[in-house]
Coordinates of C-alpha atoms in Angstrom, one line a residue:
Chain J
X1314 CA 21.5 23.9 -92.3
X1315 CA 22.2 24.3 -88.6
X1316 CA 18.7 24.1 -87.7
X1317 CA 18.4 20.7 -89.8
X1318 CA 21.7 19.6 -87.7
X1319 CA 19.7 20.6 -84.4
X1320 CA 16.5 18.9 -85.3
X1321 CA 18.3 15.1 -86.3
X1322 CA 21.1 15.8 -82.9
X1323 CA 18.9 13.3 -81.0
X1324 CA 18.5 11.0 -83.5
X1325 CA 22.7 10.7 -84.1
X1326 CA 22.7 10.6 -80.4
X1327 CA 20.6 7.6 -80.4
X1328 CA 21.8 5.9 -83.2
X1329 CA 25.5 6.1 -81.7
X1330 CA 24.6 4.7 -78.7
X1331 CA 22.4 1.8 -80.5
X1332 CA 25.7 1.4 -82.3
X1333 CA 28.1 1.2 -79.2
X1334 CA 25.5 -0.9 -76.9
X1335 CA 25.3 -3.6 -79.5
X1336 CA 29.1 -3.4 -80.1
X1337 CA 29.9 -3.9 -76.1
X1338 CA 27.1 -6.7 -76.4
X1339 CA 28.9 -8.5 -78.5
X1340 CA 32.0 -7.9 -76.8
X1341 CA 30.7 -9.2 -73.5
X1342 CA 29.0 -12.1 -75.3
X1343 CA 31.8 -13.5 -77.9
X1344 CA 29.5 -16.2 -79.8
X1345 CA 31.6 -18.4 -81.8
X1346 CA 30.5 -19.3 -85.5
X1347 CA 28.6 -22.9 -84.7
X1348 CA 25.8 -24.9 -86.4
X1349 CA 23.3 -27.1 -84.4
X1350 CA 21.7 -30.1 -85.2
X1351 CA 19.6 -33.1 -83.3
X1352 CA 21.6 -36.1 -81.9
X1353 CA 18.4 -38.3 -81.3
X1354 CA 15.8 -38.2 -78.6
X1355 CA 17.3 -37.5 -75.1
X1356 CA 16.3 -38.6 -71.9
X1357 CA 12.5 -36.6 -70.6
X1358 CA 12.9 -32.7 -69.9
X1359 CA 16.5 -32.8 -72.1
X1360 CA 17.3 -32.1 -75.6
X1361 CA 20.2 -34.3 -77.4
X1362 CA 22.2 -32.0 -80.2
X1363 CA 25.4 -32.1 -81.6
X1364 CA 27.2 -28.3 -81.9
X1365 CA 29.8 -27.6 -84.1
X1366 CA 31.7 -25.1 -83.9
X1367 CA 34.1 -23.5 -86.4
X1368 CA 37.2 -21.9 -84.7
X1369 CA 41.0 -21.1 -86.1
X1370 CA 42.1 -22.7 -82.8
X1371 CA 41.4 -26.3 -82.2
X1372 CA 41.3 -26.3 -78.5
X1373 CA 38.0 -24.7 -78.4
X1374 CA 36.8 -24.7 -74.6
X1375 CA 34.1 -27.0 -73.3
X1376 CA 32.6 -23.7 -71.9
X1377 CA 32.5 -22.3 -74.9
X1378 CA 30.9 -24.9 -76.8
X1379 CA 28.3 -25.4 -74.3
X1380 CA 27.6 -21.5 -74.6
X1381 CA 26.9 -22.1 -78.1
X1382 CA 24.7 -25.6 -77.6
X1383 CA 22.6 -23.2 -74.9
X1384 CA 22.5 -19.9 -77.6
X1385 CA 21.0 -22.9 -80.3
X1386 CA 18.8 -24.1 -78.5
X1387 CA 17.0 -20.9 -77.3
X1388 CA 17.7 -18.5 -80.6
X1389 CA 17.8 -21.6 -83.2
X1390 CA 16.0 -24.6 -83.1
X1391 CA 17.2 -27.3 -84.9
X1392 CA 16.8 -30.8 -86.9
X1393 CA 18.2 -33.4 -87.6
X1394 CA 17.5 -35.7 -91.3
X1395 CA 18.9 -39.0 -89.6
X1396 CA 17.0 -38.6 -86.8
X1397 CA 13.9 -36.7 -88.1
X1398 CA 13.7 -34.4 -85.7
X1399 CA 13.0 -30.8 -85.5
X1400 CA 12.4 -28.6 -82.9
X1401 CA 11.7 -25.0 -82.7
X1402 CA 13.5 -22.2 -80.6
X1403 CA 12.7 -22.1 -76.8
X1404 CA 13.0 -18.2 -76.6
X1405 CA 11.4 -17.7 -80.0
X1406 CA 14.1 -16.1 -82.1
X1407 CA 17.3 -13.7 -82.3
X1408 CA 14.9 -10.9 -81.7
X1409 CA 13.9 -11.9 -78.1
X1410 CA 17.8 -11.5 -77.3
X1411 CA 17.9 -8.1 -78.0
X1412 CA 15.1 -7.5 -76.3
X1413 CA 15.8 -9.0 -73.2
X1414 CA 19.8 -7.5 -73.8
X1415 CA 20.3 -7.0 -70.5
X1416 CA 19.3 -10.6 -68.7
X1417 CA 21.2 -12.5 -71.8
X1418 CA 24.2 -10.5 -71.3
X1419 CA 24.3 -11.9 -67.6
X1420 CA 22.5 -15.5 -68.5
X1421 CA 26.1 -16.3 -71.0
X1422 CA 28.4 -15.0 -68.8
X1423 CA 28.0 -18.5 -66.6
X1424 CA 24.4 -19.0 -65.6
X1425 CA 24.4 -21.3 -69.0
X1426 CA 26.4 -23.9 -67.5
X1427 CA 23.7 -25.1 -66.1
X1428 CA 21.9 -26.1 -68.3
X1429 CA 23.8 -28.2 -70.6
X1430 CA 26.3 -30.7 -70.2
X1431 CA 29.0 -32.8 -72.7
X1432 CA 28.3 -36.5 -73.9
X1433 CA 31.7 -37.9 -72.7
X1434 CA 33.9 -39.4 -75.5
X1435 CA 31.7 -37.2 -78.1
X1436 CA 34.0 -34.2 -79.0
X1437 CA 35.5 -34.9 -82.9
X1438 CA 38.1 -32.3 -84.1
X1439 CA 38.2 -32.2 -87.8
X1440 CA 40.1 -29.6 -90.1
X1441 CA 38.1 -27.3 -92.9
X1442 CA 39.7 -25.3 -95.0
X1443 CA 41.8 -22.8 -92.9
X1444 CA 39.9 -23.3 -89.9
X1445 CA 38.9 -26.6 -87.8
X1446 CA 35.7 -27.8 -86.7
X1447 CA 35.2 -28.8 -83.1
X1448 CA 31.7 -31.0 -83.1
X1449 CA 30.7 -32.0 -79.5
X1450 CA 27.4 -33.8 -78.5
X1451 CA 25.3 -31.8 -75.6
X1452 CA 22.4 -32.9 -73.3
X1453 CA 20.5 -29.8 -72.3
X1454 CA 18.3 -29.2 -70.2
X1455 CA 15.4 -27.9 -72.0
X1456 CA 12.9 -28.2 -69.1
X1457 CA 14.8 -26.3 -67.0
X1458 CA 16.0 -23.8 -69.1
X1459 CA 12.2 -23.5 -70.5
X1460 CA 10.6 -22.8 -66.2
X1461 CA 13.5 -21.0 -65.2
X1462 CA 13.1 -18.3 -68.8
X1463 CA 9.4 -18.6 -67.6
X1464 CA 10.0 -17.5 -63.7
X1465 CA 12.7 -14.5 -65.0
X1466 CA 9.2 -13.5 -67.4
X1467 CA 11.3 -13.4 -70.6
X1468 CA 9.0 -16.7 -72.2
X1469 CA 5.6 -17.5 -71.1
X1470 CA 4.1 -20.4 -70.2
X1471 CA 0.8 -22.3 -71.1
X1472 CA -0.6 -20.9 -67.7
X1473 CA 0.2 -16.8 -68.3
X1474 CA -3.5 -15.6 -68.3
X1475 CA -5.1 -18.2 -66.7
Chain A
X1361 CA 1.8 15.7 -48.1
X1362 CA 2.8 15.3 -52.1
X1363 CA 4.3 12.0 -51.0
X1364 CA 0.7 10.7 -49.2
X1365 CA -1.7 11.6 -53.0
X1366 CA 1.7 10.0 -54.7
X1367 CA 0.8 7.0 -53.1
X1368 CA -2.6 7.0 -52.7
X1369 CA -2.8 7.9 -56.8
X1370 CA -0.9 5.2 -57.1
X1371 CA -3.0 2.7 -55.0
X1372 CA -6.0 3.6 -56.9
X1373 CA -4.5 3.2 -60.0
X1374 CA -3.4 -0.4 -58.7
X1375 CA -7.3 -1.1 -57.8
X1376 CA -8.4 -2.3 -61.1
X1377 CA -5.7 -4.3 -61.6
X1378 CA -6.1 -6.2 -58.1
X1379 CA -9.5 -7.0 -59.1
X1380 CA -9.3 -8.3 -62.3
X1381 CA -10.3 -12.0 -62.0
X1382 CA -8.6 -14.9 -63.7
X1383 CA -9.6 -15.7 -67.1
X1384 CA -11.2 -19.1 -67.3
X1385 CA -8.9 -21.9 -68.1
X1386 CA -9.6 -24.2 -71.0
X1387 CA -9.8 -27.9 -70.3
X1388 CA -8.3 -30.4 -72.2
X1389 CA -8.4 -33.6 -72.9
X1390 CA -6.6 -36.5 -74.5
X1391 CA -8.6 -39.3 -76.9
X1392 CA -7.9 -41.7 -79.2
X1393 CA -8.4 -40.7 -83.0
X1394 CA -12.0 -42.7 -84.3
X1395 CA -9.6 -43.8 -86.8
X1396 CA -7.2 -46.1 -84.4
X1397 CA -10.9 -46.7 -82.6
X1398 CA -11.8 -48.6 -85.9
X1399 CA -8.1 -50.1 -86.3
X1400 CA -7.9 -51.5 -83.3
X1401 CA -11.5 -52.7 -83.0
X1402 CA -12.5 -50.3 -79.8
X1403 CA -15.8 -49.4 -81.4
X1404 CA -19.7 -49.9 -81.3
X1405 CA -22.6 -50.4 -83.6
X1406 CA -25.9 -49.0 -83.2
X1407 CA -28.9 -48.1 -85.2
X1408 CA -29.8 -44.2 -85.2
X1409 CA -33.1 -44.2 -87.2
X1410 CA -32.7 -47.3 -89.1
X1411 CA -29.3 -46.0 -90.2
X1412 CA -26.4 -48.3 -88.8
X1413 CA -23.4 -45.9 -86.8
X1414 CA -20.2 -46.6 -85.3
X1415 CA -18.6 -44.8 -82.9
X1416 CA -15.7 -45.4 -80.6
X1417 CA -15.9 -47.2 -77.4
X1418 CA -13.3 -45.3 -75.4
X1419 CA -13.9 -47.2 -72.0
X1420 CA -13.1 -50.5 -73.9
X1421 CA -10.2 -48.7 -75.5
X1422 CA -9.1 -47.7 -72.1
X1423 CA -9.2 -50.4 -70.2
X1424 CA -7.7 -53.5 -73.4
X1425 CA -5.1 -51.0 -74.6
X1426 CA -1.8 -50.8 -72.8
X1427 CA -0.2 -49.0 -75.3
X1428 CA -3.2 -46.1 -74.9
X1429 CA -3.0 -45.9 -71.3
X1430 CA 0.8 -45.4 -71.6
X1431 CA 0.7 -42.2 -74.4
X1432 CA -2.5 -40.9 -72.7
X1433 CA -0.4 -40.7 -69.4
X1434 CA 2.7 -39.7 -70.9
X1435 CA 0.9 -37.1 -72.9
X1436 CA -0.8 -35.9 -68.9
X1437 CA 2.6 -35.9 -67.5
X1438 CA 4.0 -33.7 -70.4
X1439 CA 1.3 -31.4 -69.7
X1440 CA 1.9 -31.1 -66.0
X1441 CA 5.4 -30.5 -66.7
X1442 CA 4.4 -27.2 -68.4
X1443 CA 1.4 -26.2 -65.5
X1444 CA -1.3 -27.2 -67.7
X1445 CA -2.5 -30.9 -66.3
X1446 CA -4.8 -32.6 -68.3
X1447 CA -9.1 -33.9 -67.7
X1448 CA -8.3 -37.6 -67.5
X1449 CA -10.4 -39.3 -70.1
X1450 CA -10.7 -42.7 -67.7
X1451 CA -11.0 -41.2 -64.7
X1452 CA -13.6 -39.3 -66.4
X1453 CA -15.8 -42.1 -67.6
X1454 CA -15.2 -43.6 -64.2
X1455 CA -16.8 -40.5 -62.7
X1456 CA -19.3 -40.4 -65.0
X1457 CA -20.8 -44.0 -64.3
X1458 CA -20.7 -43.2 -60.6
X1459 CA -22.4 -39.9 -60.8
X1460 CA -25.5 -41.6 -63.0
X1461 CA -25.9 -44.2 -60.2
X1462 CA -25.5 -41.9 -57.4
X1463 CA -28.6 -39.6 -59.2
X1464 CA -30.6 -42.2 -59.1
X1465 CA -30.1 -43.6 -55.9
X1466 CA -30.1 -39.9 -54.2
X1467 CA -34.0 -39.1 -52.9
X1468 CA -35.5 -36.4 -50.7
X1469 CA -35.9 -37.4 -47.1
X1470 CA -38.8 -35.2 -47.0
X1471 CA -41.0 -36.1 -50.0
X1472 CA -38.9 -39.1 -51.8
X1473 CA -38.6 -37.1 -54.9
X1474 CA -35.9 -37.7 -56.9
X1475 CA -33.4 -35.9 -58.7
X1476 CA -34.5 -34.1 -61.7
X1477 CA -33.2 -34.5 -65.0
X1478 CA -33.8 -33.7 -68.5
X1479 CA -33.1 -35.4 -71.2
X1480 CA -30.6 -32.8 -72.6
X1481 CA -28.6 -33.4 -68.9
X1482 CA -28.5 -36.9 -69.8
X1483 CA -27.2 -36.1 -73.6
X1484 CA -24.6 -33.7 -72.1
X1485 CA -23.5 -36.2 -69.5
X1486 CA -20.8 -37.1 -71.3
X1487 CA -16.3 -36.8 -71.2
X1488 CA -16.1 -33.8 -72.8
X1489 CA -12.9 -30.8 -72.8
X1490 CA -13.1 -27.0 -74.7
X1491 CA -9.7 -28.9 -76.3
X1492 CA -10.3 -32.1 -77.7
X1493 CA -6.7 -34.0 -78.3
X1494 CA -6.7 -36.6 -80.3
X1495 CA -4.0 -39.0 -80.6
X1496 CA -3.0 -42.0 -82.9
X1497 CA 0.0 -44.2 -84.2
X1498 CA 1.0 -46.5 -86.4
X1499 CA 4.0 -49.1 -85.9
X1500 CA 5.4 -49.4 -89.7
X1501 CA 7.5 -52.8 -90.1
X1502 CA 10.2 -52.5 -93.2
X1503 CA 11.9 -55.8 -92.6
X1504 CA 13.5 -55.9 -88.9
X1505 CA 13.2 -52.2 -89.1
X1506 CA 10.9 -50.8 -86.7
X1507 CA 9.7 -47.5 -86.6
X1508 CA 6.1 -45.2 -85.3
X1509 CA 4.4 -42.4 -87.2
X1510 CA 2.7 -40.4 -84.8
X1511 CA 0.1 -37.8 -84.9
X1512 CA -1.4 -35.4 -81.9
X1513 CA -4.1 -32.8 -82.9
X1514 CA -5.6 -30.3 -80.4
X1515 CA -9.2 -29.0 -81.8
X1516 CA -11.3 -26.5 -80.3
X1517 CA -14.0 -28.6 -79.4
X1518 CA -17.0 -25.1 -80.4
X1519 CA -15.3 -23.8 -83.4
X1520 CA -14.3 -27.0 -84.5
X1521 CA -11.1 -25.5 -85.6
X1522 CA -7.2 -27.5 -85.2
X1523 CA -5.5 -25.1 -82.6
X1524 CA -2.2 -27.1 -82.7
X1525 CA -1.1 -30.2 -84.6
X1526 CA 2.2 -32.5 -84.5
X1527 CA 2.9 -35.1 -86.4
X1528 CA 5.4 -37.4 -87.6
X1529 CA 8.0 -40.8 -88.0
X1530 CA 10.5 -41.5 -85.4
X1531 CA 14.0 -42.8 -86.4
X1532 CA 13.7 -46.7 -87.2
X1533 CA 15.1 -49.1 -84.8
X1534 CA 15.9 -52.6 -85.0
X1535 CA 15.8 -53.4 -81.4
X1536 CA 13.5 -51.3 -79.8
X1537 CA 10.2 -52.6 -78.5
X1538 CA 6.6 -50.9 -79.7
X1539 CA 6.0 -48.9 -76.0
X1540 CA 9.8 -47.3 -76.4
X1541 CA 9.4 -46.4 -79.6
X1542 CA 5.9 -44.6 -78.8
X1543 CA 7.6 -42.8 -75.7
X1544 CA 10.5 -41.5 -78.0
X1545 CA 7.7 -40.3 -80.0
X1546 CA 5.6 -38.7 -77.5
X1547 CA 8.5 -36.6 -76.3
X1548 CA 10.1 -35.7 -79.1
X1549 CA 6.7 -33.9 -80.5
X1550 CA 5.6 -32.6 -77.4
X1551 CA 7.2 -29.6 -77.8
X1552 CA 6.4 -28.6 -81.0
X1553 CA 2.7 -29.2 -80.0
X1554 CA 2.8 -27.4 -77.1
X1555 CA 4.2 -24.4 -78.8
X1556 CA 1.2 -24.2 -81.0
X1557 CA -0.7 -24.6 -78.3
X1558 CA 0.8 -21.5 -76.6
X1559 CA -0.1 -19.4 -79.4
X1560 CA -3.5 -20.3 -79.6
X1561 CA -3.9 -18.9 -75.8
X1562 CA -2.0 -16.1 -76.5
X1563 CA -4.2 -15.2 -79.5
X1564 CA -7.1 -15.9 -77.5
X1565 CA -5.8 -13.4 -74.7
X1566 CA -5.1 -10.2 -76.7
X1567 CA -8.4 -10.8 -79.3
X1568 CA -10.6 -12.9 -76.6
X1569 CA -12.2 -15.9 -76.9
X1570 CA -13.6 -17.5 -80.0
X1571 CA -16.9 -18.5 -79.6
X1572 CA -20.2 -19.6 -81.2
X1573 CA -23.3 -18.3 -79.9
X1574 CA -27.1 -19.5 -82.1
X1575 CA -30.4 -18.0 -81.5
X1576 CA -33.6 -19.9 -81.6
X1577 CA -37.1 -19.5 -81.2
X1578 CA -39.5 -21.7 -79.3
X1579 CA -42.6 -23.1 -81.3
X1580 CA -44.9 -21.8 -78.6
X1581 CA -47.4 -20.8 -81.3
X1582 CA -47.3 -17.4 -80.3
X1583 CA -45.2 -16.7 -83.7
X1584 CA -41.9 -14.8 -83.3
X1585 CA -39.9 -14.1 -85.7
X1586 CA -36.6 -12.2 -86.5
X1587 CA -38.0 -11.1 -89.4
X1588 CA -40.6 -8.9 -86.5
X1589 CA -39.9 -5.7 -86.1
X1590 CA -39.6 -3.7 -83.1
X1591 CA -39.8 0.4 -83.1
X1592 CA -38.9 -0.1 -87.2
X1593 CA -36.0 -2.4 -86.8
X1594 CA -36.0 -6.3 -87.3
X1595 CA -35.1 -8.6 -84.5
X1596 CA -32.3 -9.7 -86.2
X1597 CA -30.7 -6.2 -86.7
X1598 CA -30.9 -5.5 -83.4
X1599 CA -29.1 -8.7 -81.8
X1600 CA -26.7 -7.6 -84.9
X1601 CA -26.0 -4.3 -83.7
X1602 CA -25.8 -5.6 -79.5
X1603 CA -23.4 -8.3 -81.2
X1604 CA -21.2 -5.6 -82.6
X1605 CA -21.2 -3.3 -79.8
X1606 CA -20.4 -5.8 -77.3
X1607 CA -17.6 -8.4 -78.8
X1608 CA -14.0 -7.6 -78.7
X1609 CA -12.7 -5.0 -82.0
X1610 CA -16.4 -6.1 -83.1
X1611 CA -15.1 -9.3 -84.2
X1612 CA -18.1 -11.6 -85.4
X1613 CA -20.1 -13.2 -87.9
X1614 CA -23.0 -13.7 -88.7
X1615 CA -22.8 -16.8 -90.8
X1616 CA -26.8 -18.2 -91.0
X1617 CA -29.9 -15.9 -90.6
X1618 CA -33.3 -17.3 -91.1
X1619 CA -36.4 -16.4 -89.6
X1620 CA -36.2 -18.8 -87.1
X1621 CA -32.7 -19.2 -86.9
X1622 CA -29.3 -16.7 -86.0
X1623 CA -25.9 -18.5 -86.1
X1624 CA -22.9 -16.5 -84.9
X1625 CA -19.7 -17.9 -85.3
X1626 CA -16.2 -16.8 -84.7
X1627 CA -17.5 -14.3 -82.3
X1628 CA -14.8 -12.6 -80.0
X1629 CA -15.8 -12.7 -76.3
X1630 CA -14.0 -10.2 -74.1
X1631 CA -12.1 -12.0 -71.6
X1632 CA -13.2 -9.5 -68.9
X1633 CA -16.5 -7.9 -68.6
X1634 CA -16.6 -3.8 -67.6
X1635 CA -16.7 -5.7 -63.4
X1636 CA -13.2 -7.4 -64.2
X1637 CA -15.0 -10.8 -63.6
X1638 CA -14.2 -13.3 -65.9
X1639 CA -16.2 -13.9 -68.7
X1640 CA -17.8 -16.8 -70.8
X1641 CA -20.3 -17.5 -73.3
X1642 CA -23.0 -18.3 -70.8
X1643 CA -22.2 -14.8 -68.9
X1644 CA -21.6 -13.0 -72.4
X1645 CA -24.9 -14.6 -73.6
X1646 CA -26.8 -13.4 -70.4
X1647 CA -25.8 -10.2 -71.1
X1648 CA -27.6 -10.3 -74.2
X1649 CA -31.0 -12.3 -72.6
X1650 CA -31.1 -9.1 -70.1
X1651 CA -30.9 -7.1 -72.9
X1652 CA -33.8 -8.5 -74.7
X1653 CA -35.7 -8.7 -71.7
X1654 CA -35.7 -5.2 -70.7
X1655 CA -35.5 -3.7 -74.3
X1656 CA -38.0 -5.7 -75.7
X1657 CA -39.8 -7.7 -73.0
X1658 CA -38.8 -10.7 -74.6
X1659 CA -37.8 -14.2 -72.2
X1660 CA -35.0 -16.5 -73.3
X1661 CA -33.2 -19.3 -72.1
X1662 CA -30.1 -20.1 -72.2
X1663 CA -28.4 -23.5 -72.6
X1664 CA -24.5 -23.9 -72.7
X1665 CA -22.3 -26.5 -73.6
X1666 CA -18.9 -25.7 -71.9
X1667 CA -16.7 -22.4 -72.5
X1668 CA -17.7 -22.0 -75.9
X1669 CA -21.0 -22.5 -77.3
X1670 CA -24.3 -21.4 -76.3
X1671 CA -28.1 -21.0 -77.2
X1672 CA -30.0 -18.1 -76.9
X1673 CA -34.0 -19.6 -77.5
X1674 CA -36.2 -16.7 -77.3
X1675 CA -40.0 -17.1 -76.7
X1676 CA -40.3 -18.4 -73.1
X1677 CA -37.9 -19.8 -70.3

């Protein structure tokens, strides 16, 4: 029985420390529950989407909601019936955060911000259930965000190769 | 001392890397769909053995249709945003006409000769892209209700197959004019287009490129089959077995085999030959001329058409 303990050790090891990395992740990282969808087509090099986000406090920060419009737009995608849009996820998906960890970790803490920006007059506070929903239209810029993911080597670009 | 074959180890290991060469960079190129050709009347008629054929006039198409120019420039600008400019269809046809007059204006001092030219130059001479993207629209009226169904297509102009595709209808508007409506359009599906472009490169950088390579034989009358065999093997199975040894995870196939005729499609071309110089069908095809040559003692030539296709006729040069 001891030598069965001794053989899976490392494996406990690592599957505590998976356990306590992803755990201070999402410490560092709060991400509010929020859905995404298009607003229309925004000006060249930007993407136009309206983020709502479901808090128990109604004074959800602009920060905050702009971390989640950023987070959508590279883990998500979204679409949009009225508008008939859909777009896919800049980073790919959720996986490509946990496998760049450490650079996202960093990238929400405030690089974000400059990326996205509020459509004044937008922000609509409504109340669901026991909670309320804070729904704020965001220009962000995709462009940006899409060269600057490309130089940091977490996406690649049409060029990679060539 | 350990330090000094640390880093010389770890220069040498370096070595390969530094002189790996670029792989060669598709070219692409935006056209007009045949079908908005026909709509919009940019075509022209002419009798190929008695049998009347239109195809589209792209030079009248480019120099009538506003709304063309505008996508087609939008669509380049798009592109260069993302480090991949685009061949420019007009300035292409522009070129074009000037080189064919320039040939046959340009004479030796020496001698007077002029510039030779087959008639296969001449048939090649003629705007063409390893990515064909075709584009066309529609403006649909429902009432005062305005809105544009779009479509953009890349296709792989040797395999013939559709490496990326968008398509769609915009929003409706009551106010917006046509060339808004097609700008909104051309934005709003770029990305999705791009994206499938961007897996169709990374596909074709970890399994190679995806090419089509034919053999021939010339009807010199000396009679050369692939059906001949050489040392108890048929022609055939031996450009079989060199194909199989030579393309990426042996990827291949062999889709026609006649006597006369070898048709390989889908083949895999390393990116890379055993140098580190970058590789295309030509250079991959050469490989397999040489091969011929100095297991067999039989002459080819080789004729390409851009990146991806290329003739192997065997016989004579």
């Amino acid at each position: 029985m001891k030598d069965i303990l001794k053989i899976f050790k490392p494996l406990w090891v690592l599957l505590i420390f998976c356990l306590c990395s992803s755990s201070l992740y999402a410490k560092d990282n709060p991400m509010l529950h929020y859905e995404i969808e298009g607003a229309g087509t925004g000006a060249q090099g930007t993407y136009l989407i309206k983020i709502h986000v479901f808090s128990k406090n109604k004074k959800v920060s602009e920060d905050e909601v702009a971390k989640c419009a950023v987070h959508g737009v590279l883990f998500r995608g979204f679409s949009s019936k009225e508008f008939r849009q859909r777009q896919k996820p800049i980073a790919g998906s959720a996986l490509v955060e946990q496998q760049h960890e450490d650079f996202f970790t960093e990238f929400f803490k405030t690089a974000y911000l400059n990326y996205v920006q509020a459509v004044q007059g937008s922000r609509v506070v409504t109340k669901v259930g026991k909670q309320y929903r804070v729904s704020v239209v965001m220009s962000v810029a995709k462009d940006q965000l899409k060269k600057d993911l490309e130089a940091a080597g977490i996406i690649k670009g049409l060029n990679n190769g060539f | 001392m350990k330090n000094k074959y640390f880093f010389l180890t770890m220069i040498l290991s370096a070595f390969p890397l530094l002189m790996l060469g670029q792989a060669k960079k598709p070219t692409l190129m935006v056209f007009p769909a045949d079908n908005w050709c026909i709509e919009h009347g940019y075509t022209q008629t002419f009798k190929n053995q008695g049998k009347e054929t239109r195809v589209p006039n792209y030079e009248k198409a480019i120099q009538e249709d506003m709304d063309l120019y505008n996508v087609i420039t939008k669509i380049g600008e798009l592109m260069s945003d993302q480090g991949f400019p685009l061949e420019d269809l007009s300035q292409t046809i522009k070129s074009i006409n000037q080189n064919a007059t320039e040939l046959e204006m340009t004479t030796s001092r020496t001698s007077g000769a002029t510039i030779a030219e087959t008639p296969l130059d001449r048939l090649l001479t003629r705007a063409k892209a390893d990515i064909i993207v075709e584009v066309t629209w529609k403006v649909n009226k429902v009432g005062p209700k305005r809105s544009v169904t779009y479509t953009l297509r890349g296709l792989d102009a040797y395999t013939n197959k559709q490496v990326a595709a968008t398509t769609g209808t915009g929003a409706p508007s009551y106010t917006a004019e046509t060339p808004v409506l097609l700008e909104e359009a051309v934005i709003e599906k770029m990305d999705g287009f791009v994206a499938q472009l961007q897996a169709h490169f990374d596909d074709l950088l970890a399994n190679g490129r995806e090419v089509n390579i034919n053999c021939r034989i010339f009807n010199n009358g000396r009679g050369l089959t692939f059906e001949d065999e050489f040392g108890g093997e048929e022609l055939i199975e031996i450009i079989d077995n060199w194909m199989d040894e030579n393309t990426q995870n042996h990827r291949y196939n062999l889709s026609d085999a006649t006597e006369t005729t070898l048709v390989f499609k889908q083949v895999r071309i390393p990116l890379y030959n055993a140098k580190g110089r970058a590789l295309d069908t030509r250079t991959f095809t050469a490989d397999l001329r040489k091969y011929l040559k100095t297991k067999l003692n039989i002459d080819s030539k080789i004729f390409t058409v851009g990146l991806g296709r290329a003739d192997l006729i065997l016989g004579e040069k």
